[in-house]
PDB file of C-alpha atoms in Angstrom:
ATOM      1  CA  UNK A   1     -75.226 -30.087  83.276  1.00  0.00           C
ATOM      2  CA  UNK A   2     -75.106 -33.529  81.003  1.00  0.00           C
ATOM      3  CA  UNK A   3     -78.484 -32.209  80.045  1.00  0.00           C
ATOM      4  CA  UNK A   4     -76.998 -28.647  78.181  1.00  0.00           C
ATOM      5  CA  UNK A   5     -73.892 -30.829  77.110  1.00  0.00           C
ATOM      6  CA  UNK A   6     -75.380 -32.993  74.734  1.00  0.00           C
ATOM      7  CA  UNK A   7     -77.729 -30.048  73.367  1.00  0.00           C
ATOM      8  CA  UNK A   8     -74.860 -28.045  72.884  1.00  0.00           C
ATOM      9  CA  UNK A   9     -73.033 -31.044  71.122  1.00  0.00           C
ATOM     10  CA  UNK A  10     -76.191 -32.052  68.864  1.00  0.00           C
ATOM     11  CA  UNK A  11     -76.254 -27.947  67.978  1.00  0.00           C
ATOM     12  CA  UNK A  12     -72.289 -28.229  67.291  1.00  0.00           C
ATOM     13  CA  UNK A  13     -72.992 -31.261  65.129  1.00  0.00           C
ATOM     14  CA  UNK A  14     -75.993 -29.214  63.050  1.00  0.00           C
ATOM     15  CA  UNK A  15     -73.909 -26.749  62.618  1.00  0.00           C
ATOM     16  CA  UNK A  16     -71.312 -28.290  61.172  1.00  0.00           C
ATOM     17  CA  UNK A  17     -73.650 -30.247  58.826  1.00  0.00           C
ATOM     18  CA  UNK A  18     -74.663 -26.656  57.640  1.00  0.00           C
ATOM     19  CA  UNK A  19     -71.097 -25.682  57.279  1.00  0.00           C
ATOM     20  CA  UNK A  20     -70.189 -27.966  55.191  1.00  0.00           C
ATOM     21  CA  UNK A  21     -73.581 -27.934  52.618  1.00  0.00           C
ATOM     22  CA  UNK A  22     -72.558 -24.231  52.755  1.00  0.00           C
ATOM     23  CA  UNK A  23     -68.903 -24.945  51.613  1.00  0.00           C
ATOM     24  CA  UNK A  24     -70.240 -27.281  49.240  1.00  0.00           C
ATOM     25  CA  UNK A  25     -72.723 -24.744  47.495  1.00  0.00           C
ATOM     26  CA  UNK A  26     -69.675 -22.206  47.827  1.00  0.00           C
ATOM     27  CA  UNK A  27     -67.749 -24.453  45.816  1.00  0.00           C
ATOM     28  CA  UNK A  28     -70.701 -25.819  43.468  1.00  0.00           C
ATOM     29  CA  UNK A  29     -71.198 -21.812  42.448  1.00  0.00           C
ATOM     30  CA  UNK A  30     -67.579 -20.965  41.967  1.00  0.00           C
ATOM     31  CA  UNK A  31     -67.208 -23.942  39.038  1.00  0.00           C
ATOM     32  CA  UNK A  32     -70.038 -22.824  37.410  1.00  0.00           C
ATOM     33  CA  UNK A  33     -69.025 -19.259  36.983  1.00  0.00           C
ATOM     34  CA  UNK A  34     -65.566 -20.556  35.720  1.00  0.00           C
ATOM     35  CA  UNK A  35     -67.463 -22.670  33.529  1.00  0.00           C
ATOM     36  CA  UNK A  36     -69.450 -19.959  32.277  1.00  0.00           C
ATOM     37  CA  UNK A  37     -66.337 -17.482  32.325  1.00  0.00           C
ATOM     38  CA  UNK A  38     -64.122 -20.089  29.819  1.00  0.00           C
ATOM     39  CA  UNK A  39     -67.511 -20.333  27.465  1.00  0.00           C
ATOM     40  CA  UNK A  40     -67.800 -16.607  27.346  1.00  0.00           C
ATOM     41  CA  UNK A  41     -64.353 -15.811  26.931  1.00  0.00           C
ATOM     42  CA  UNK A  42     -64.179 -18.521  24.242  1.00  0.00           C
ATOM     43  CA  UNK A  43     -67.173 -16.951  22.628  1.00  0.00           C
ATOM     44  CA  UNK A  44     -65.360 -13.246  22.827  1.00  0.00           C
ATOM     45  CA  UNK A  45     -62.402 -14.949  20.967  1.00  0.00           C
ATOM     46  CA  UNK A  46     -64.102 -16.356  18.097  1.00  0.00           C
TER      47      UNK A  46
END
């Protein structure tokens, strides 16, 4: 039973670490496409 309970923890940890890099990248792509929005509609504008 202790066994399972630690493998199920270490999983719960991994997953978590995944989580979050997948947050992060969320994140990362969302400022680039308002970056890349402002230039364009800057651009349009001119």
């Amino acid at each position: 039973m202790k066994k399972g309970n630690a493998k199920r923890e270490a999983y719960a940890k991994k997953q978590e670490e995944k989580g979050k890099k997948v947050v992060a990248w969320i994140f990362g792509g969302l400022i680039i496409l308002a970056v890349i929005y402002l230039i364009w509609t800057f651009a349009m504008m001119a």
